[in-house]
XYZ file of C-alpha atoms in Angstrom:
263
model
C 146.778 68.585 145.211
C 143.455 70.078 144.036
C 145.124 73.407 143.393
C 147.832 71.722 141.332
C 145.230 69.940 139.140
C 143.319 73.188 138.666
C 146.475 74.914 137.480
C 146.935 72.123 134.890
C 143.341 72.555 133.575
C 143.579 76.349 133.277
C 145.159 76.379 129.757
C 142.421 74.038 128.489
C 139.657 76.203 129.971
C 141.111 79.296 128.322
C 141.055 77.597 124.924
C 137.447 76.355 125.323
C 135.632 79.479 123.933
C 137.824 79.589 120.828
C 137.261 75.915 119.989
C 133.500 76.175 120.583
C 132.717 79.391 118.724
C 135.249 79.453 115.913
C 135.745 76.976 113.090
C 138.414 76.892 110.377
C 135.642 77.331 107.746
C 135.466 81.035 108.600
C 139.033 81.670 107.433
C 139.479 82.712 103.815
C 142.883 81.446 102.715
C 144.854 83.066 99.923
C 144.510 81.479 96.498
C 146.992 78.631 96.137
C 148.018 78.735 99.773
C 146.508 76.464 102.414
C 145.653 77.633 105.922
C 148.604 77.781 108.307
C 148.771 76.065 111.677
C 149.999 77.763 114.765
C 153.534 76.388 115.383
C 153.572 73.616 117.991
C 149.756 73.203 118.006
C 146.939 71.740 115.899
C 145.012 75.034 115.878
C 144.347 77.420 113.026
C 144.979 81.100 113.697
C 141.999 83.164 114.884
C 140.091 84.783 111.979
C 140.635 88.420 111.270
C 137.845 90.943 111.807
C 137.421 91.373 108.037
C 136.999 87.632 107.512
C 134.535 87.315 110.381
C 132.342 90.112 109.022
C 132.327 89.007 105.387
C 128.868 87.391 105.600
C 127.290 90.464 107.187
C 127.346 92.537 103.994
C 124.314 92.327 101.652
C 124.989 91.682 97.995
C 124.269 94.354 95.384
C 121.525 92.160 93.932
C 119.786 91.897 97.310
C 120.053 95.665 97.840
C 118.583 96.366 94.403
C 115.699 93.980 95.034
C 114.931 95.582 98.389
C 115.071 99.049 96.820
C 112.637 98.067 94.064
C 110.022 96.791 96.499
C 107.750 99.478 97.895
C 105.462 98.877 100.810
C 101.843 98.565 99.773
C 99.384 101.056 101.150
C 95.981 99.811 102.236
C 93.865 102.599 103.688
C 90.451 101.916 105.145
C 88.024 103.681 102.797
C 85.850 104.705 105.763
C 88.727 106.754 107.206
C 89.103 108.918 104.080
C 85.522 109.051 102.820
C 85.400 112.799 103.484
C 88.364 113.176 101.092
C 87.295 110.797 98.316
C 85.321 107.595 97.936
C 87.865 104.913 97.104
C 85.014 102.511 96.394
C 83.733 104.817 93.648
C 87.217 105.110 92.172
C 87.472 101.332 92.130
C 84.066 101.083 90.441
C 85.168 103.510 87.728
C 88.337 101.500 87.121
C 86.352 98.274 87.070
C 84.051 99.809 84.440
C 87.085 100.436 82.217
C 88.121 96.783 82.443
C 84.552 95.630 81.797
C 84.307 97.838 78.704
C 87.525 96.307 77.385
C 86.143 92.791 77.825
C 82.969 93.831 75.987
C 85.017 95.275 73.108
C 86.948 92.033 72.855
C 83.753 89.980 72.813
C 81.831 92.113 70.336
C 84.525 93.103 67.853
C 87.227 90.442 68.038
C 85.856 87.075 67.062
C 87.625 84.504 64.905
C 84.484 82.591 63.999
C 81.540 84.679 62.865
C 78.123 83.614 64.155
C 74.687 85.186 64.237
C 75.268 86.325 67.824
C 78.504 88.030 66.854
C 76.529 90.580 64.817
C 74.075 91.492 67.582
C 76.004 94.418 68.992
C 77.269 96.001 65.779
C 76.290 99.650 66.159
C 74.203 101.129 63.357
C 74.132 104.918 63.024
C 70.795 106.220 61.792
C 69.115 109.620 61.644
C 67.343 108.802 64.906
C 70.545 107.812 66.723
C 72.739 104.768 67.234
C 71.238 101.318 67.728
C 72.541 97.736 68.003
C 71.876 95.779 64.813
C 69.714 93.202 66.597
C 67.249 95.982 67.546
C 66.762 96.964 63.913
C 66.817 93.629 62.116
C 66.241 89.942 62.684
C 69.544 88.038 62.511
C 69.634 84.344 61.700
C 72.153 81.738 60.571
C 71.010 80.493 57.166
C 73.909 78.068 56.853
C 77.418 77.683 58.342
C 78.633 79.944 55.524
C 75.822 82.533 55.444
C 74.113 84.894 57.919
C 70.851 86.647 57.035
C 69.697 90.002 58.417
C 66.019 90.761 57.797
C 65.462 94.544 57.909
C 61.743 94.502 57.057
C 60.847 96.066 60.437
C 63.068 99.086 59.727
C 63.640 99.127 55.954
C 64.849 102.728 56.060
C 67.876 101.575 58.099
C 68.950 98.910 55.603
C 71.667 101.056 54.006
C 73.022 102.161 57.384
C 73.072 98.569 58.640
C 74.926 97.414 55.519
C 77.487 100.160 55.974
C 77.961 99.258 59.650
C 78.539 95.606 58.764
C 81.056 96.481 56.081
C 82.957 98.936 58.321
C 83.120 96.555 61.279
C 86.365 94.829 62.210
C 84.967 91.407 61.306
C 86.071 91.412 57.654
C 82.472 91.227 56.385
C 81.276 91.806 52.829
C 77.454 92.091 53.042
C 75.148 91.907 50.016
C 71.749 93.621 49.889
C 68.613 92.135 48.324
C 65.689 94.432 49.111
C 65.355 94.445 52.892
C 67.437 91.289 53.275
C 71.167 91.616 53.982
C 73.203 88.520 53.181
C 76.444 88.253 55.147
C 78.842 85.533 53.929
C 80.901 84.075 56.754
C 84.530 84.904 55.937
C 87.321 82.374 56.008
C 89.828 82.812 58.786
C 93.142 83.849 57.221
C 96.473 84.713 58.820
C 96.098 88.301 57.640
C 92.697 88.514 59.319
C 94.130 87.143 62.556
C 96.973 89.681 62.473
C 94.543 92.551 61.890
C 92.404 91.437 64.817
C 95.481 91.241 67.055
C 96.400 94.824 66.089
C 92.859 95.936 66.849
C 93.039 94.183 70.231
C 96.145 96.212 71.048
C 94.314 99.402 70.112
C 91.476 98.461 72.457
C 94.030 97.783 75.203
C 95.700 101.179 74.729
C 92.298 102.867 74.739
C 91.457 101.148 78.034
C 94.742 102.283 79.584
C 94.043 105.871 78.496
C 90.634 105.698 80.167
C 92.231 104.234 83.288
C 94.756 107.079 83.435
C 91.909 109.603 83.191
C 90.103 107.971 86.112
C 93.297 108.046 88.188
C 94.085 111.666 87.264
C 90.566 112.833 88.129
C 90.724 111.037 91.471
C 94.120 112.535 92.341
C 92.842 116.009 91.417
C 89.920 115.592 93.813
C 92.291 114.502 96.583
C 94.553 117.537 96.088
C 91.562 119.864 96.388
C 90.688 118.400 99.814
C 93.482 120.188 101.680
C 91.518 121.695 104.546
C 91.396 119.564 107.668
C 93.818 116.920 106.371
C 97.550 116.547 106.728
C 99.824 116.350 103.702
C 100.942 112.879 104.778
C 97.341 111.632 104.726
C 96.711 113.104 101.279
C 99.908 111.521 99.946
C 98.882 108.138 101.306
C 95.491 108.419 99.602
C 97.159 109.351 96.307
C 99.472 106.378 96.661
C 96.499 104.095 97.308
C 94.833 105.366 94.111
C 98.039 104.814 92.141
C 98.321 101.245 93.414
C 94.726 100.581 92.411
C 95.432 101.924 88.921
C 98.576 99.789 88.654
C 96.572 96.698 89.555
C 93.936 97.372 86.884
C 96.627 98.167 84.316
C 98.120 94.740 85.012
C 94.670 93.193 84.500
C 94.373 94.980 81.151
C 97.733 93.545 80.088
C 96.583 90.047 81.089
C 93.339 90.376 79.127
C 95.207 91.661 76.092
C 97.801 88.879 76.245
C 95.099 86.199 76.502
C 93.065 87.679 73.639
C 96.118 88.069 71.413
C 97.077 84.437 72.011
C 93.517 83.375 71.133
C 93.440 85.439 67.928
C 96.841 84.429 66.620
C 96.324 80.764 67.465
């Protein structure tokens, strides 16, 4: 009797894997035609190999994204210090970004104040000096800045010329050793000019950054003895990634300054 019951259960046991591991959702029916049942049963036909493997293929968008992502290189500077000092390269790139921030602060100001004139460079026969080292700058009123050049009267003409040629839209007037600097009104044209100047500063910073990167790569290529080509390529890639990061910082600084200037 047990053998007879086992023979009756055998068809059900054979169907068990199909019902457990396959669902009708895996079948892709033709458009306008519903899925067909196996005659005499309530089962759907087993999925074809093509239908079962449909989800295994990556989309073109996913492939493109994966292709565009490159693995970042992070080399311990101590391991390549006999090739080049990555810390020094980073310092040089940081100096470029710092110089850009200083240019923005000194030359690109919407509201003119006494402090804004401090770092205007005056070219004299004895060299170049910041204006605040040659004259005493004070705010006479919200509309007028005074520069007293009595300590260096011979530099009065040079200081006046430097003020007039600055990017701050200044029109200084000279009265003996006193330079009167009216505070200009902020116009749309002035804002646009400052934004253009900011872009020039940004391009100048990127040029300096490229020079730092090129000099570093040249030094790496000269260090061929005792190092494999793979190691040198990795160091070059590390330098390039550093430069890319600082270039992105320059773009961020420029975007923020442009937004500030244009209002």
